[in-house]
Amino acid sequence: MPPKPILSRVKTRHLELLVALGQHGSLRRAALALGIEQPAATKLLRGLEKVVGRPLFVRSPRGLKSNGFGDVMMWHARVVSEALDRAQREMDRLAEGGPQRVRVGAVHSAAPFLIARAIARLKRDQPLIVVEVSIDTSNNLLPLLLSDDLDVLVARPWEIGPETGVAYEALIDERLVVVGRAGHPLAGQDGLILRDVIDRPFALLPRDSPMRRVLAPLFRETGVEAPADLVETASIMTIVALLSESDTVAVLPEDVARFYEDQGTLVRLSPALPAVMGAYGIITRHGIPASTGAEHFLLAIRAVLRALGEDAALIRS
């Protein structure tokens, strides 16, 4: 007969003790946080080790130190605890008459190509889910995901290391392009290179943005660190408005440029830039179950990508 699932044998108090041990690092402080005596915490821990059939901590005169099994159990206990807390918040919101909500962060590139389409699809199927969208650069958005101020992020993995605690799934790779207003004097001039436009007025994302980091060596190849006549802003709308009022040029992600080209607002100028930005994709907190709203949003993204198929040029070069 197979053993009973661990869920039927582990008590809520076991999970609370594991979470407290992970937060406080000692049995004494964990017991204090739970409002119980240390002998009761010791008995609770021994009962848990009996349930899972393995020692979770190494005992020494200095106290407890978790082994590999203990690390696994503490991590999953925290995941279960956070998931239940999120479920409680969602139910409280529904009980108060509030809607389900999903908080989405995305880089500028993803907004016209993927995010808008995914939201439209989500609202068609789940019209009562409220969607909050934050558009910014990857380096500014990732901390919001890690602090649980965003549910899901569509961004580039620039700031992700093995210790970050997130899961990343690459979706789309795209180029950067040089653009100007419709009717720009350089429009239609073939064979231009970046050096030919470096003396023009430029509008760019801020200097600490991932895009500027990858542009820096390209500018240095022209003999400058950055264009001298420069406006820096994180607002794509401001860049587009400035371009429409002057002969300023800008470097934008290809999908953003295509959106405004289709509107007749911008034209692509000929300087070709290498594919230096890399892919962007879905970033979530590793091991943390998605909220109901976030799960619906992720389903909508995947449905959009399936519908686009090869036309989406997924992970294109």
XYZ file of N, CA and C in Angstrom, residues 61-264:
612
model
N 25.300 21.598 20.605
C 25.217 22.500 21.761
C 24.859 23.930 21.380
N 25.143 24.300 20.143
C 24.816 25.663 19.696
C 23.376 25.795 19.216
N 22.647 24.695 19.151
C 21.266 24.752 18.707
C 21.035 23.901 17.480
N 20.002 24.272 16.718
C 19.622 23.521 15.530
C 20.245 24.120 14.277
N 20.617 23.242 13.354
C 21.048 23.688 12.019
C 20.355 22.795 11.000
N 19.662 23.406 10.071
C 18.908 22.615 9.100
C 19.849 21.873 8.163
N 19.466 20.638 7.810
C 20.183 19.903 6.772
C 19.452 20.106 5.447
N 19.831 19.352 4.432
C 19.176 19.529 3.128
C 17.685 19.268 3.179
N 17.265 18.247 3.947
C 15.841 17.948 4.067
C 15.100 19.103 4.752
N 15.723 19.648 5.781
C 15.105 20.768 6.479
C 14.971 21.988 5.599
N 16.008 22.250 4.774
C 15.935 23.393 3.852
C 14.756 23.232 2.893
N 14.586 22.014 2.363
C 13.477 21.754 1.440
C 12.134 21.981 2.138
N 11.984 21.449 3.331
C 10.712 21.573 4.041
C 10.414 23.023 4.422
N 11.434 23.770 4.852
C 11.199 25.174 5.212
C 10.801 25.988 3.988
N 11.451 25.714 2.850
C 11.130 26.464 1.636
C 9.687 26.204 1.214
N 9.291 24.929 1.192
C 7.934 24.607 0.765
C 6.900 25.057 1.787
N 7.248 25.053 3.068
C 6.323 25.563 4.076
C 6.060 27.049 3.843
N 7.105 27.790 3.484
C 6.921 29.216 3.201
C 6.042 29.414 1.969
N 6.256 28.594 0.937
C 5.432 28.693 -0.275
C 3.960 28.453 0.053
N 3.689 27.385 0.835
C 2.305 27.076 1.208
C 1.716 28.212 2.029
N 2.492 28.751 2.967
C 2.010 29.840 3.809
C 1.666 31.079 2.979
N 2.556 31.445 2.044
C 2.303 32.625 1.210
C 1.105 32.402 0.297
N 0.955 31.180 -0.214
C -0.185 30.886 -1.078
C -1.500 31.006 -0.304
N -1.525 30.503 0.929
C -2.743 30.592 1.740
C -3.028 32.036 2.134
N -1.982 32.801 2.434
C -2.180 34.225 2.737
C -2.766 34.945 1.528
N -2.268 34.621 0.331
C -2.797 35.246 -0.874
C -4.255 34.838 -1.094
N -4.569 33.575 -0.846
C -5.953 33.111 -0.977
C -6.857 33.864 -0.011
N -6.372 34.087 1.218
C -7.164 34.828 2.201
C -7.429 36.247 1.720
N -6.396 36.903 1.191
C -6.575 38.276 0.707
C -7.565 38.318 -0.445
N -7.460 37.347 -1.363
C -8.396 37.322 -2.491
C -9.825 37.112 -2.015
N -10.020 36.206 -1.056
C -11.368 35.951 -0.551
C -11.910 37.148 0.223
N -11.045 37.805 1.006
C -11.476 39.004 1.726
C -11.929 40.081 0.752
N -11.163 40.237 -0.347
C -11.524 41.240 -1.338
C -12.866 40.917 -1.989
N -13.069 39.632 -2.311
C -14.339 39.225 -2.911
C -15.495 39.396 -1.930
N -15.247 39.073 -0.645
C -16.297 39.209 0.366
C -16.701 40.661 0.560
N -15.754 41.566 0.361
C -16.045 42.996 0.486
C -16.631 43.580 -0.786
N -16.875 42.727 -1.768
C -17.443 43.200 -3.026
C -16.418 43.680 -4.023
N -15.138 43.514 -3.694
C -14.092 43.952 -4.603
C -13.837 42.923 -5.690
N -13.237 43.335 -6.795
C -12.999 42.424 -7.919
C -11.700 41.652 -7.744
N -11.549 40.580 -8.505
C -10.234 39.960 -8.647
C -9.326 40.935 -9.374
N -8.045 40.845 -9.089
C -7.110 41.841 -9.589
C -5.816 41.153 -9.988
N -5.178 41.636 -11.044
C -3.847 41.149 -11.416
C -2.968 42.364 -11.676
N -1.767 42.331 -11.101
C -0.810 43.434 -11.226
C 0.314 42.989 -12.154
N 0.374 43.618 -13.316
C 1.301 43.212 -14.375
C 2.362 44.286 -14.553
N 3.611 43.868 -14.606
C 4.696 44.754 -14.989
C 5.226 44.334 -16.344
N 5.619 45.300 -17.160
C 6.101 44.954 -18.504
C 7.070 46.010 -19.005
N 8.023 45.562 -19.818
C 8.915 46.495 -20.505
C 8.163 47.147 -21.658
N 8.691 48.285 -22.111
C 8.040 49.036 -23.179
C 7.815 48.174 -24.422
N 8.784 47.322 -24.745
C 8.694 46.509 -25.956
C 7.446 45.653 -25.977
N 7.085 45.124 -24.795
C 5.990 44.163 -24.735
C 4.620 44.833 -24.772
N 4.557 46.132 -24.481
C 3.247 46.783 -24.328
C 2.380 46.698 -25.576
N 2.849 47.169 -26.752
C 1.952 47.129 -27.910
C 1.831 45.756 -28.547
N 2.899 44.958 -28.446
C 2.917 43.698 -29.172
C 2.206 42.588 -28.425
N 2.437 42.483 -27.128
C 1.959 41.326 -26.379
C 0.983 41.694 -25.267
N 1.328 42.687 -24.444
C 0.520 42.986 -23.263
C -0.879 43.454 -23.650
N -0.977 44.390 -24.600
C -2.297 44.890 -24.983
C -3.173 43.777 -25.541
N -2.585 42.903 -26.341
C -3.360 41.794 -26.904
C -3.791 40.812 -25.823
N -2.883 40.543 -24.872
C -3.224 39.607 -23.792
C -4.321 40.179 -22.903
N -4.251 41.470 -22.603
C -5.287 42.081 -21.767
C -6.630 42.064 -22.483
N -6.623 42.387 -23.781
C -7.882 42.359 -24.536
C -8.504 40.963 -24.507
N -7.664 39.952 -24.640
C -8.174 38.575 -24.607
C -8.675 38.224 -23.202
N -7.923 38.619 -22.177
C -8.339 38.364 -20.802
C -9.684 39.020 -20.512
N -9.850 40.283 -20.907
C -11.086 41.005 -20.605
C -12.269 40.449 -21.382
N -11.993 39.856 -22.533
C -13.068 39.209 -23.285
C -13.609 37.999 -22.524
N -12.686 37.230 -21.905
C -13.093 36.011 -21.209
C -13.414 36.246 -19.739
N -12.730 37.227 -19.120
C -12.911 37.504 -17.688
C -13.059 39.013 -17.493
N -14.200 39.585 -17.883
C -14.331 41.051 -17.882
C -14.265 41.688 -16.497
N -14.504 40.933 -15.439
C -14.546 41.523 -14.101
C -13.188 41.507 -13.396
N -12.164 40.949 -14.027
C -10.822 41.021 -13.446
C -10.231 42.397 -13.742
N -9.817 43.088 -12.688
C -9.176 44.398 -12.849
C -7.690 44.185 -13.114
N -7.179 44.824 -14.160
C -5.780 44.677 -14.541
C -5.047 45.984 -14.246
N -3.999 45.905 -13.446
C -3.116 47.045 -13.205
C -1.824 46.818 -13.984
N -1.425 47.782 -14.803
C -0.242 47.622 -15.649
C 0.784 48.694 -15.307
N 2.019 48.253 -15.046
C 3.140 49.166 -14.835
C 4.145 48.947 -15.957
N 4.433 50.001 -16.707
C 5.399 49.924 -17.807
C 6.668 50.638 -17.383
N 7.787 49.932 -17.440
C 9.057 50.526 -17.027
C 10.179 49.648 -17.586
N 11.388 49.947 -17.185
C 12.522 49.131 -17.601
C 12.666 47.927 -16.669
N 13.340 46.889 -17.156
C 13.450 45.636 -16.404
C 14.069 45.841 -15.027
N 15.114 46.674 -14.951
C 15.804 46.866 -13.678
C 14.921 47.546 -12.642
N 13.953 48.348 -13.073
C 13.048 48.999 -12.129
C 11.870 48.108 -11.742
N 11.501 47.192 -12.626
C 10.331 46.353 -12.374
C 10.629 45.143 -11.494
N 11.824 44.559 -11.635
C 12.115 43.329 -10.908
C 11.974 43.487 -9.394
N 12.461 44.577 -8.781
C 12.265 44.712 -7.328
C 10.792 44.731 -6.925
N 9.923 45.242 -7.781
C 8.493 45.271 -7.465
C 7.908 43.868 -7.452
N 8.402 43.003 -8.346
C 7.963 41.605 -8.337
C 8.448 40.912 -7.071
N 9.702 41.134 -6.705
C 10.275 40.456 -5.547
C 9.636 40.908 -4.244
N 9.132 42.142 -4.205
C 8.477 42.644 -2.990
C 6.978 42.375 -2.998
N 6.511 41.573 -3.961
C 5.099 41.199 -4.073
C 4.204 42.392 -4.391
N 4.761 43.411 -5.058
C 3.952 44.524 -5.540
C 3.495 44.299 -6.975
N 4.005 43.251 -7.621
C 3.543 42.806 -8.923
C 3.290 41.309 -8.845
N 2.325 40.837 -9.630
C 2.032 39.406 -9.671
C 2.818 38.691 -10.757
N 3.036 39.366 -11.874
C 3.742 38.747 -12.993
C 4.462 39.852 -13.753
N 5.598 39.497 -14.318
C 6.436 40.466 -15.010
C 6.769 39.942 -16.401
N 6.674 40.818 -17.390
C 7.123 40.500 -18.741
C 8.286 41.443 -19.026
N 9.497 40.901 -18.935
C 10.680 41.755 -18.968
C 11.887 40.939 -19.408
N 13.024 41.635 -19.449
C 14.277 40.980 -19.806
C 15.022 40.541 -18.545
N 15.825 39.487 -18.643
C 16.460 38.925 -17.443
C 17.770 39.600 -17.063
N 17.874 40.909 -17.271
C 19.148 41.590 -17.022
C 19.570 41.504 -15.563
N 18.622 41.620 -14.653
C 18.967 41.702 -13.238
C 18.832 40.354 -12.527
N 18.630 39.287 -13.274
C 18.351 37.995 -12.664
C 19.649 37.214 -12.470
N 19.899 36.799 -11.255
C 20.997 35.901 -10.948
C 20.445 34.626 -10.342
N 21.297 33.631 -10.099
C 20.820 32.362 -9.551
C 20.207 32.503 -8.170
N 20.564 33.602 -7.459
C 20.060 33.774 -6.105
C 18.805 34.645 -6.060
N 18.325 35.113 -7.198
C 17.237 36.088 -7.192
C 15.920 35.487 -6.733
N 15.701 34.209 -6.998
C 14.461 33.582 -6.566
C 13.310 33.761 -7.527
N 13.619 33.853 -8.829
C 12.558 33.991 -9.820
C 12.702 32.929 -10.900
N 11.611 32.674 -11.587
C 11.602 31.776 -12.742
C 11.435 32.617 -13.999
N 12.189 32.290 -15.043
C 12.165 33.065 -16.282
C 11.909 32.141 -17.466
N 10.990 32.560 -18.330
C 10.685 31.825 -19.556
C 10.801 32.787 -20.733
N 11.843 32.631 -21.555
C 12.049 33.527 -22.695
C 10.923 33.367 -23.708
N 10.484 34.505 -24.256
C 9.403 34.482 -25.239
C 9.821 35.074 -26.579
N 10.294 36.312 -26.570
C 10.439 37.061 -27.817
C 11.764 37.812 -27.823
N 12.467 37.717 -28.930
C 13.725 38.427 -29.114
C 13.510 39.475 -30.203
N 14.031 40.678 -30.002
C 13.799 41.716 -31.006
C 14.991 42.654 -31.105
N 15.010 43.403 -32.180
C 16.090 44.352 -32.446
C 15.712 45.742 -31.958
N 16.722 46.591 -31.888
C 16.520 48.018 -31.704
C 16.596 48.685 -33.068
N 15.813 49.755 -33.255
C 15.811 50.466 -34.531
C 15.875 51.960 -34.275
N 16.419 52.688 -35.253
C 16.467 54.147 -35.204
C 15.236 54.681 -35.926
N 14.531 55.614 -35.282
C 13.286 56.134 -35.854
C 13.279 57.650 -35.811
N 12.447 58.223 -36.667
C 12.187 59.656 -36.681
C 10.737 59.881 -37.068
N 10.326 61.131 -37.108
C 8.939 61.449 -37.468
C 8.668 61.129 -38.930
N 7.414 60.931 -39.239
C 7.025 60.798 -40.651
C 7.445 62.076 -41.383
N 8.138 61.910 -42.502
C 8.650 63.059 -43.239
C 9.995 63.559 -42.755
N 10.666 62.788 -41.930
C 11.981 63.182 -41.429
C 12.963 63.341 -42.601
N 13.872 64.317 -42.535
C 14.816 64.527 -43.651
C 15.657 63.300 -43.996
N 15.893 62.415 -43.025
C 16.700 61.234 -43.304
C 15.879 60.063 -43.820
N 14.568 60.200 -43.812
C 13.718 59.091 -44.252
C 14.005 58.763 -45.718
N 14.179 57.504 -46.015
C 14.405 57.069 -47.388
C 15.844 57.130 -47.832
N 16.743 57.600 -46.990
C 18.159 57.624 -47.361
C 18.780 56.273 -47.012
N 19.129 55.527 -48.013
C 19.671 54.184 -47.803
C 21.155 54.254 -47.431
N 21.603 53.219 -46.754
C 23.023 53.062 -46.486
C 23.553 53.861 -45.317
N 22.679 54.489 -44.529
C 23.135 55.228 -43.364
C 23.659 54.267 -42.306
N 24.652 54.717 -41.567
C 25.128 53.971 -40.403
C 24.968 54.870 -39.180
N 25.171 54.306 -38.014
C 24.939 55.061 -36.783
C 25.809 56.315 -36.728
N 27.020 56.225 -37.265
C 27.911 57.386 -37.261
C 27.309 58.566 -38.040
N 26.454 58.271 -39.033
C 25.866 59.338 -39.852
C 24.795 60.121 -39.104
N 24.254 59.557 -38.013
C 23.170 60.240 -37.305
C 23.552 60.638 -35.891
N 24.776 60.346 -35.467
C 25.151 60.566 -34.077
C 25.136 62.040 -33.704
N 25.298 62.945 -34.684
C 25.297 64.379 -34.402
C 23.889 64.960 -34.384
N 22.904 64.153 -34.665
C 21.510 64.622 -34.639
C 21.018 64.731 -33.186
N 19.974 65.530 -32.941
C 19.332 65.484 -31.619
C 18.754 64.086 -31.379
N 18.980 63.544 -30.187
C 18.531 62.203 -29.842
C 17.578 62.254 -28.651
N 16.650 61.300 -28.614
C 15.838 61.028 -27.428
C 16.023 59.560 -27.081
N 16.384 59.288 -25.826
C 16.704 57.926 -25.404
C 16.131 57.647 -24.022
N 16.001 56.371 -23.713
C 15.656 55.972 -22.352
C 16.792 56.371 -21.409
N 16.537 56.438 -20.097
C 17.553 56.921 -19.147
C 18.848 56.121 -19.193
N 19.911 56.747 -18.745
C 21.245 56.152 -18.868
C 21.409 54.874 -18.047
N 20.588 54.670 -16.998
C 20.716 53.447 -16.207
C 19.802 52.329 -16.708
N 19.128 52.541 -17.830
C 18.228 51.523 -18.369
C 19.023 50.442 -19.099
N 18.487 49.220 -19.165
C 19.179 48.156 -19.910
C 19.460 48.530 -21.370
N 18.538 49.246 -22.019
C 18.776 49.619 -23.412
C 20.013 50.483 -23.550
N 20.178 51.452 -22.652
C 21.351 52.321 -22.747
C 22.638 51.549 -22.488
N 22.569 50.530 -21.638
C 23.761 49.721 -21.377
C 24.237 49.020 -22.642
N 23.283 48.505 -23.426
C 23.706 47.798 -24.637
C 24.027 48.776 -25.766
N 23.481 49.994 -25.712
C 23.803 50.992 -26.729
C 25.171 51.629 -26.501
N 25.631 51.657 -25.255
C 26.869 52.374 -24.931
C 28.044 51.959 -25.813
N 28.333 50.654 -25.985
C 29.477 50.302 -26.851
C 29.249 50.668 -28.308
N 27.992 50.687 -28.754
C 27.718 51.082 -30.141
C 28.006 52.563 -30.340
N 27.638 53.376 -29.347
C 27.948 54.804 -29.440
C 29.457 55.027 -29.393
N 30.144 54.280 -28.529
C 31.598 54.463 -28.433
C 32.291 54.159 -29.753
N 31.724 53.235 -30.520
C 32.314 52.928 -31.830
C 32.251 54.122 -32.774
N 31.314 55.043 -32.518
C 31.217 56.251 -33.348
C 32.128 57.357 -32.841
N 32.769 57.137 -31.678
C 33.695 58.128 -31.140
C 33.140 58.957 -30.010
N 31.914 58.676 -29.535
C 31.326 59.429 -28.423
C 30.763 58.446 -27.408
N 30.622 58.904 -26.170
C 30.006 58.084 -25.132
C 28.486 58.069 -25.287
N 27.944 59.207 -25.755
C 26.504 59.337 -25.987
C 26.304 60.559 -26.862
N 25.175 60.654 -27.561
C 24.927 61.851 -28.354
C 25.008 63.108 -27.489
N 25.564 64.180 -28.012
C 25.724 65.417 -27.246
C 24.383 66.124 -27.060
N 23.561 66.127 -28.101
C 22.246 66.783 -28.058
C 21.234 65.706 -27.681
N 20.899 65.631 -26.386
C 20.207 64.448 -25.882
C 19.087 64.811 -24.920
N 17.967 64.130 -25.085
C 16.877 64.149 -24.104
C 16.734 62.732 -23.563
N 16.703 62.597 -22.243
C 16.545 61.291 -21.608
C 15.205 61.245 -20.875
N 14.436 60.205 -21.130
C 13.155 60.034 -20.443
C 12.755 58.570 -20.482
N 12.068 58.129 -19.434
C 11.538 56.765 -19.398
C 10.178 56.675 -20.079
N 9.653 57.805 -20.557
C 8.323 57.838 -21.158
C 8.406 57.708 -22.680
N 7.942 56.583 -23.204
C 7.910 56.405 -24.658
C 6.986 57.442 -25.290
N 5.872 57.771 -24.619
C 4.949 58.770 -25.165
C 5.645 60.118 -25.329
N 6.479 60.484 -24.350
C 7.213 61.744 -24.459
C 8.189 61.702 -25.624
N 8.862 60.587 -25.806
C 9.797 60.452 -26.931
C 9.057 60.607 -28.254
N 7.924 59.909 -28.394
C 7.165 59.972 -29.650
C 6.658 61.392 -29.888
N 6.166 62.043 -28.844
C 5.668 63.417 -28.999
C 6.797 64.358 -29.411
N 7.983 64.195 -28.817
C 9.124 65.035 -29.172
C 9.529 64.812 -30.620
N 9.549 63.545 -31.046
C 9.900 63.253 -32.434
C 8.923 63.896 -33.409
N 7.654 63.917 -33.042
C 6.647 64.483 -33.953
C 6.772 65.998 -34.088
N 7.460 66.622 -33.113
C 7.578 68.083 -33.114
C 8.926 68.567 -33.627
N 9.825 67.657 -34.003
C 11.178 68.079 -34.377
C 11.820 67.014 -35.250
N 13.066 67.267 -35.619
C 13.832 66.288 -36.385
C 14.687 65.405 -35.474
N 14.329 65.327 -34.190
C 14.997 64.429 -33.258
C 14.843 62.989 -33.737
N 15.855 62.178 -33.453
C 15.765 60.746 -33.728
C 15.817 60.003 -32.400
N 15.388 58.762 -32.418
C 15.369 57.947 -31.204
C 15.707 56.515 -31.545
N 16.158 55.778 -30.552
C 16.331 54.330 -30.674
C 15.230 53.682 -29.847
N 14.424 52.853 -30.505
C 13.305 52.201 -29.836
C 13.330 50.703 -30.132
N 12.718 49.896 -29.268
C 12.540 48.480 -29.604
C 11.705 48.345 -30.878
N 12.013 47.343 -31.658
C 11.403 47.190 -32.977
C 9.879 47.108 -32.915
N 9.320 46.382 -31.930
C 7.871 46.246 -31.876
C 7.183 47.552 -31.499
N 7.824 48.367 -30.654
C 7.280 49.692 -30.348
C 7.308 50.556 -31.606
N 8.431 50.532 -32.325
C 8.538 51.317 -33.554
C 7.495 50.883 -34.570
N 7.286 49.568 -34.703
C 6.310 49.072 -35.679
C 4.902 49.561 -35.352
N 4.573 49.606 -34.067
C 3.245 50.081 -33.653
C 3.018 51.510 -34.130
N 4.014 52.390 -33.923
C 3.848 53.782 -34.328
C 3.999 53.957 -35.840
N 4.751 53.081 -36.480
C 4.784 53.086 -37.948
C 3.405 52.791 -38.514
N 2.728 51.792 -37.924
C 1.388 51.432 -38.394
C 0.402 52.577 -38.203
N 0.657 53.425 -37.200
C -0.216 54.580 -36.961
C 0.145 55.765 -37.867
N 1.248 55.624 -38.614
C 1.680 56.711 -39.484
C 2.405 57.817 -38.752
